């Protein structure tokens, strides 16, 4: 299939490009290297030394014989996006090409507005270009589980059957996102749904949970194909961050009580989920939503798992409760469904199955690259970026050594 991957230089984009190219799909990548530039702005970086996109693509071709097209440009620019879609004529578009960071969007008005302009406008351009040039193309759009927030009812997959004053309907599930970034994904979902209704486009919104992991089989083929791995306060997600903190000797940054619960999945399961969506397209006019996660964990569950594995590997890891920089429910009900992808054949990789140990060992190889100042957060939901780091409120008691240790 001809597959256009938007955000092809990113954590998910590059991994997906290699995975689908290896399966024989014809791949084109688009990126404007915004993530690399946002890291420059924040004084942070990927832990892993990633090569330029052009070099990665050349190495990939040399190793596998598979070509990938590279298109450098800004999706928020209509000329770029429309020309790209018109000339490549994709049968499917996987849209990862957006700012993914809640903290970055909460820095100040400029970062909130920029995140909205970038994400909402680029998605609108993609919708209009599909409508105009490839109306049968399947849009696979990366949404987020964070669109739903943490309601006190079960979270369905995008839709909710409602009975109100004696009448029934199937309506979009209510959204209560937790940051200006998460709000952009809500706006995108509405725009995509509308485009499906009025133009008959076909789309799948993948409401993804928190992704973790470093390695994929394709990235392991050659050091020059290595994927990015973010661990800073803006672009690192909590498990990936905790692994780096464990290696760096920084007390694990649990925000508040750590009883916040999120759906999670391994990066290799992201690839499997996207492939499932690709091979099972939605119908013309259908706006389909999949909740894309495999397991749910609280922040403390994950901190304890990282601590346990790290201690086993001889590291000394403390867990600390930091002042929570976010405005979020710490104690809440959380029961999201994820039946759709499982029903289509997803076979999850479980976090318990030694993956954390592998991650710690891999991160240790890049220990010298860790920027320590990038770890403890300073971006607060109520005050923006004060450049003042949040403080530790208390430490968790160290677990008792197991008998025989
Ligand atoms: N958290 C900590 N300590 C940390 C970092 C985070 O306790 O050092 C907590 C946060 O307070 C939050 C939870 O962990 O309760 C998740 O935070 P996160 O930074 O790992 O993830 P989040 O900001 O929600 O965003 C990430 C991705 C985003 C994606 C989302 C899926 O950056 O692109 O949309 O995960 S979800 O969380 O389901 O909304």
XYZ file of C-alpha atoms and ligand atoms in Angstrom:
444
model
C 0.000 0.000 0.000
C 1.127 3.614 -0.561
C 1.414 4.996 2.969
C 2.231 8.586 3.866
C 3.595 9.014 7.396
C 3.312 12.534 8.757
C 5.861 13.193 11.492
C 8.195 10.563 10.025
C 11.236 11.792 11.978
C 9.560 11.279 15.364
C 9.524 8.547 18.026
C 6.480 6.817 16.551
C 6.870 8.032 12.957
C 10.346 6.648 12.374
C 9.581 3.330 14.091
C 6.386 2.978 12.024
C 8.173 3.860 8.786
C 10.732 1.071 9.209
C 8.120 -1.424 10.389
C 5.749 -0.848 7.467
C 8.556 -0.544 4.908
C 9.810 -3.941 6.081
C 6.347 -5.334 5.357
C 6.585 -4.153 1.759
C 4.528 -0.954 1.918
C 5.622 2.009 -0.180
C 6.485 4.759 2.292
C 6.721 8.544 2.059
C 7.693 10.575 5.116
C 6.979 14.212 5.869
C 8.512 16.232 8.690
C 9.569 19.785 9.491
C 11.902 18.733 12.363
C 9.872 20.725 14.852
C 10.651 18.283 17.676
C 14.368 18.747 17.122
C 13.844 22.528 17.207
C 11.671 22.440 20.335
C 14.450 20.526 22.080
C 16.884 23.264 21.066
C 14.492 25.853 22.499
C 14.216 24.000 25.830
C 17.910 23.042 26.117
C 16.998 19.355 26.110
C 17.635 16.435 23.742
C 16.951 12.831 22.912
C 18.944 10.458 25.118
C 19.870 8.404 22.077
C 22.097 9.972 19.421
C 19.694 10.076 16.475
C 20.947 10.633 12.933
C 19.406 13.032 10.428
C 16.282 11.716 8.718
C 18.091 11.687 5.380
C 20.904 9.544 6.800
C 18.467 7.144 8.458
C 16.601 6.674 5.184
C 19.865 6.097 3.275
C 21.030 3.503 5.834
C 17.632 1.815 5.682
C 17.807 1.574 1.911
C 21.361 0.222 2.009
C 20.363 -2.481 4.507
C 16.981 -3.529 3.137
C 16.829 -2.295 -0.436
C 13.593 -0.470 0.459
C 13.279 3.196 -0.498
C 11.422 5.850 1.442
C 10.582 9.278 0.074
C 11.433 12.226 2.355
C 9.460 15.490 2.160
C 10.612 18.336 4.378
C 7.982 20.957 5.102
C 5.336 22.301 7.423
C 1.921 20.608 7.347
C 0.365 23.842 8.609
C 1.318 25.274 5.197
C -1.454 24.424 2.726
C 0.848 24.596 -0.329
C 3.200 21.987 1.113
C 0.512 19.630 2.387
C -1.734 19.780 -0.646
C 1.159 19.291 -3.097
C 2.479 16.350 -1.093
C -0.870 14.566 -0.979
C -1.690 15.381 -4.585
C 1.614 14.020 -5.914
C 2.114 10.948 -3.671
C -1.547 9.845 -3.919
C -1.494 7.916 -0.621
C -3.938 5.094 0.017
C -3.465 5.669 3.746
C -2.103 8.561 5.784
C -0.765 7.971 9.289
C -0.833 11.340 10.986
C 1.641 11.665 13.865
C 2.899 15.067 12.755
C 1.864 17.143 15.735
C 3.193 18.630 18.964
C 2.603 15.872 21.551
C 3.417 17.629 24.805
C 1.017 18.686 27.545
C 3.672 20.610 29.545
C 5.002 22.450 26.463
C 1.480 23.695 25.714
C 1.144 24.993 29.275
C 4.295 27.178 29.299
C 2.489 30.412 28.382
C 0.019 31.908 25.903
C 2.536 31.679 23.047
C 3.115 27.954 23.492
C -0.604 27.254 23.920
C -1.445 29.240 20.779
C 1.419 27.695 18.818
C 0.369 24.164 19.808
C -3.178 24.945 18.669
C -2.088 26.589 15.422
C 0.280 23.804 14.562
C -1.936 20.850 15.459
C -5.407 22.049 14.541
C -4.439 23.812 11.309
C -2.185 21.039 10.043
C -4.924 18.491 10.620
C -7.429 20.697 8.780
C -5.026 20.966 5.843
C -4.720 17.184 5.752
C -8.514 16.792 5.761
C -9.014 19.307 2.944
C -6.210 17.758 0.863
C -7.688 14.264 1.273
C -11.099 15.596 0.264
C -9.681 17.322 -2.779
C -7.085 14.859 -4.100
C -7.514 11.363 -2.545
C -11.095 11.102 -1.235
C -10.855 7.334 -0.761
C -7.654 7.546 1.349
C -7.880 6.189 4.908
C -6.786 8.731 7.514
C -5.260 7.086 10.594
C -4.903 9.915 13.061
C -3.079 9.796 16.374
C -5.454 10.996 19.065
C -4.990 10.472 22.785
C -6.678 8.781 25.725
C -6.221 12.151 27.398
C -9.126 13.476 25.315
C -11.512 11.797 27.740
C -9.898 12.968 30.976
C -10.843 10.921 34.014
C -14.678 10.802 34.168
C -16.414 8.894 36.957
C -17.897 6.419 34.443
C -16.440 3.733 32.162
C -14.726 5.222 29.082
C -16.103 3.780 25.849
C -14.326 3.815 22.479
C -15.233 7.243 21.207
C -18.994 6.896 21.415
C -21.635 6.673 24.125
C -25.190 5.362 23.932
C -27.308 7.932 25.737
C -30.923 7.910 26.817
C -32.226 11.378 27.614
C -35.834 12.364 28.315
C -37.046 9.112 26.836
C -35.017 9.356 23.602
C -31.823 7.497 22.651
C -28.784 8.355 20.547
C -25.155 7.287 19.972
C -23.075 10.408 20.536
C -19.383 11.286 20.808
C -18.099 10.427 24.288
C -17.823 13.580 26.461
C -14.331 15.077 26.543
C -12.603 16.653 29.550
C -8.938 16.912 28.541
C -6.213 17.984 30.952
C -4.060 20.442 28.964
C -4.139 22.803 26.000
C -2.254 20.129 24.060
C -4.859 17.451 24.837
C -7.525 19.968 23.790
C -5.986 20.201 20.303
C -6.612 16.471 19.872
C -10.256 16.976 20.890
C -10.622 19.721 18.301
C -9.025 17.447 15.682
C -11.473 14.652 16.523
C -14.401 17.003 15.985
C -12.970 18.232 12.673
C -12.325 14.696 11.434
C -15.795 13.541 12.463
C -17.304 16.506 10.624
C -15.248 15.777 7.466
C -16.438 12.160 7.526
C -20.048 13.341 7.860
C -20.025 15.991 5.145
C -17.476 14.634 2.645
C -17.703 10.901 3.287
C -14.014 10.586 4.279
C -12.875 7.417 6.039
C -10.948 7.883 9.279
C -9.683 6.073 12.346
C -8.867 8.104 15.446
C -6.390 6.194 17.594
C -6.868 7.386 21.144
C -3.520 6.268 22.387
C -2.326 5.951 25.973
C 1.189 6.606 27.242
C 3.818 4.859 25.092
C 7.016 3.405 26.549
C 10.038 1.555 25.204
C 13.186 2.141 23.210
C 13.830 -0.803 20.994
C 12.054 -2.178 17.950
C 13.464 -5.020 15.836
C 14.023 -2.684 12.885
C 15.833 -0.007 14.915
C 18.071 -2.735 16.329
C 19.328 -3.643 12.857
C 21.961 -0.870 12.894
C 23.043 1.791 15.420
C 22.439 4.485 12.809
C 18.726 3.591 12.759
C 18.318 4.226 16.488
C 15.062 5.900 17.523
C 14.750 9.023 19.624
C 14.168 8.593 23.366
C 12.919 11.611 25.292
C 13.049 11.888 29.081
C 12.807 15.645 29.735
C 9.788 17.217 31.449
C 8.099 18.216 28.176
C 8.575 15.286 25.822
C 9.352 12.333 28.067
C 6.473 10.197 29.303
C 6.495 8.860 32.824
C 7.849 5.323 32.453
C 10.574 6.398 30.022
C 11.453 9.230 32.390
C 11.603 6.989 35.457
C 14.025 4.608 33.745
C 16.409 7.471 32.952
C 16.026 8.859 36.485
C 16.854 5.446 37.949
C 20.065 5.348 35.925
C 20.911 9.004 36.690
C 20.434 8.577 40.457
C 17.620 11.151 40.615
C 14.706 10.279 42.957
C 11.842 9.153 40.721
C 9.603 12.135 39.979
C 6.171 10.961 41.118
C 3.859 13.975 40.876
C 1.701 14.280 44.001
C 0.331 11.041 45.411
C 1.021 9.129 42.195
C -2.401 7.511 42.300
C -3.176 8.979 38.839
C -3.849 6.070 36.472
C -3.222 5.969 32.727
C -3.544 3.449 29.914
C -0.124 2.422 28.580
C 1.405 0.411 25.758
C 4.767 -0.683 24.442
C 6.055 1.089 21.317
C 6.005 -2.245 19.473
C 2.287 -2.509 20.226
C 1.771 0.966 18.738
C 3.207 -0.420 15.506
C 0.966 -3.475 15.663
C -2.120 -1.323 16.349
C -1.393 1.031 13.456
C -0.877 -1.927 11.131
C -4.216 -3.391 12.250
C -5.949 -0.088 11.505
C -4.184 0.081 8.126
C -5.211 -3.415 7.076
C -8.796 -2.991 8.316
C -9.785 0.455 7.018
C -12.925 2.199 8.133
C -15.754 2.532 5.633
C -16.348 5.627 3.521
C -18.060 8.185 5.740
C -17.092 6.337 8.924
C -15.343 8.074 11.820
C -14.019 5.171 13.861
C -12.350 5.491 17.261
C -10.056 2.889 18.834
C -8.745 3.215 22.375
C -5.118 2.257 21.873
C -3.556 0.964 25.092
C -2.971 -2.485 26.535
C -2.765 -2.067 30.338
C -3.496 0.575 32.956
C -1.120 1.536 35.733
C -0.931 4.237 38.343
C 2.180 6.391 38.412
C 3.194 4.748 41.713
C 2.724 1.234 40.239
C 5.183 2.134 37.511
C 7.633 3.838 39.884
C 7.681 0.710 42.061
C 8.243 -1.567 39.061
C 11.165 0.567 37.882
C 12.616 0.698 41.385
C 12.323 -3.070 41.829
C 14.042 -3.874 38.534
C 16.712 -1.202 38.991
C 17.586 -2.386 42.495
C 17.896 -5.918 41.139
C 20.443 -4.554 38.656
C 22.431 -3.000 41.496
C 21.174 0.591 41.274
C 20.110 2.584 44.308
C 16.717 4.126 43.475
C 14.538 6.285 45.674
C 10.947 7.244 44.910
C 9.942 10.798 45.803
C 6.595 12.584 45.819
C 7.094 15.970 44.178
C 4.733 18.908 44.321
C 2.353 18.149 41.411
C 2.985 20.766 38.693
C -0.282 19.790 36.958
C -3.923 20.351 37.789
C -5.254 16.821 37.563
C -7.299 14.388 39.651
C -4.902 12.228 41.626
C -7.573 9.894 42.977
C -10.123 8.938 40.374
C -12.097 6.121 38.779
C -10.500 4.763 35.587
C -11.995 2.006 33.487
C -11.468 2.603 29.758
C -12.395 -0.043 27.184
C -9.969 -1.291 24.550
C -11.913 -4.121 22.908
C -11.730 -2.969 19.277
C -8.028 -3.545 18.597
C -7.994 -6.753 20.654
C -10.989 -7.915 18.614
C -9.003 -7.293 15.429
C -6.152 -9.478 16.673
C -3.809 -7.316 18.784
C -1.616 -9.495 21.023
C -0.269 -7.216 23.750
C 3.227 -7.261 25.153
C 2.942 -7.000 28.954
C 5.101 -4.605 30.895
C 5.850 -7.235 33.544
C 7.658 -9.447 31.046
C 11.170 -8.093 31.774
C 10.874 -5.110 29.451
C 11.858 -2.623 32.143
C 15.116 -4.465 32.795
C 15.962 -4.285 29.087
C 15.157 -0.578 29.059
C 17.424 0.118 32.057
C 20.318 -1.719 30.420
C 19.844 0.169 27.152
C 19.604 3.554 28.901
C 22.784 2.782 30.829
C 24.656 2.678 27.520
C 23.814 6.363 27.023
C 24.207 7.446 30.659
C 26.808 10.063 29.742
C 24.244 11.878 27.536
C 21.734 12.492 30.330
C 21.036 16.205 30.862
C 20.273 16.212 34.584
C 18.756 19.721 34.596
C 16.052 18.560 32.133
C 14.435 16.136 34.537
C 12.778 17.843 37.504
C 9.893 19.945 36.104
C 9.383 23.681 36.288
C 6.301 24.067 34.051
C 3.246 24.499 36.263
C -0.336 24.312 35.021
C -1.406 27.362 37.038
C 1.660 29.576 36.615
C 3.374 28.428 33.410
C 7.155 28.101 33.296
C 8.589 29.877 36.322
C 11.975 28.228 35.778
C 11.663 27.220 39.411
C 11.816 23.482 39.875
C 9.051 21.745 41.832
C 10.139 20.528 45.235
C 10.119 17.107 46.853
C 7.316 16.811 49.428
C 8.306 13.417 50.820
C 10.193 10.230 50.050
C 8.635 6.776 49.884
C 9.932 4.345 52.470
C 12.461 1.942 50.940
C 10.995 -1.554 50.475
C 12.211 -4.265 52.853
C 14.902 -6.426 51.255
C 13.451 -9.813 50.287
C 14.362 -12.733 52.582
C 17.731 -14.189 51.590
C 18.998 -10.910 50.023
N 3.793 12.102 35.754
C 4.508 11.942 36.932
N 5.850 12.148 36.880
C 6.506 12.473 35.749
C 5.776 12.631 34.544
C 4.422 12.440 34.585
O 3.943 11.638 37.971
O 7.726 12.641 35.805
C 2.352 11.866 35.744
C 1.518 13.035 35.265
O 1.195 13.899 36.335
C 0.315 12.348 34.644
C 0.868 11.013 34.158
O 2.107 10.827 34.818
O -0.636 12.077 35.636
C 1.087 10.952 32.659
O 1.977 11.975 32.286
P 2.928 11.825 31.010
O 3.786 13.034 30.938
O 3.594 10.501 31.006
O 1.852 11.792 29.820
P 0.864 12.925 29.287
O 1.256 14.281 29.674
O -0.523 12.493 29.636
O 1.080 12.817 27.718
C 1.599 11.645 27.087
C 2.089 12.031 25.713
C 0.908 12.535 24.912
C -0.190 11.501 24.899
C -0.563 11.077 26.296
C -1.505 9.911 26.378
O 3.082 13.027 25.807
O 1.328 12.850 23.600
O -1.312 12.061 24.279
O 0.613 10.648 26.978
S -2.542 10.045 27.788
O -1.739 10.170 28.975
O -3.371 8.858 27.833
O -3.348 11.250 27.600
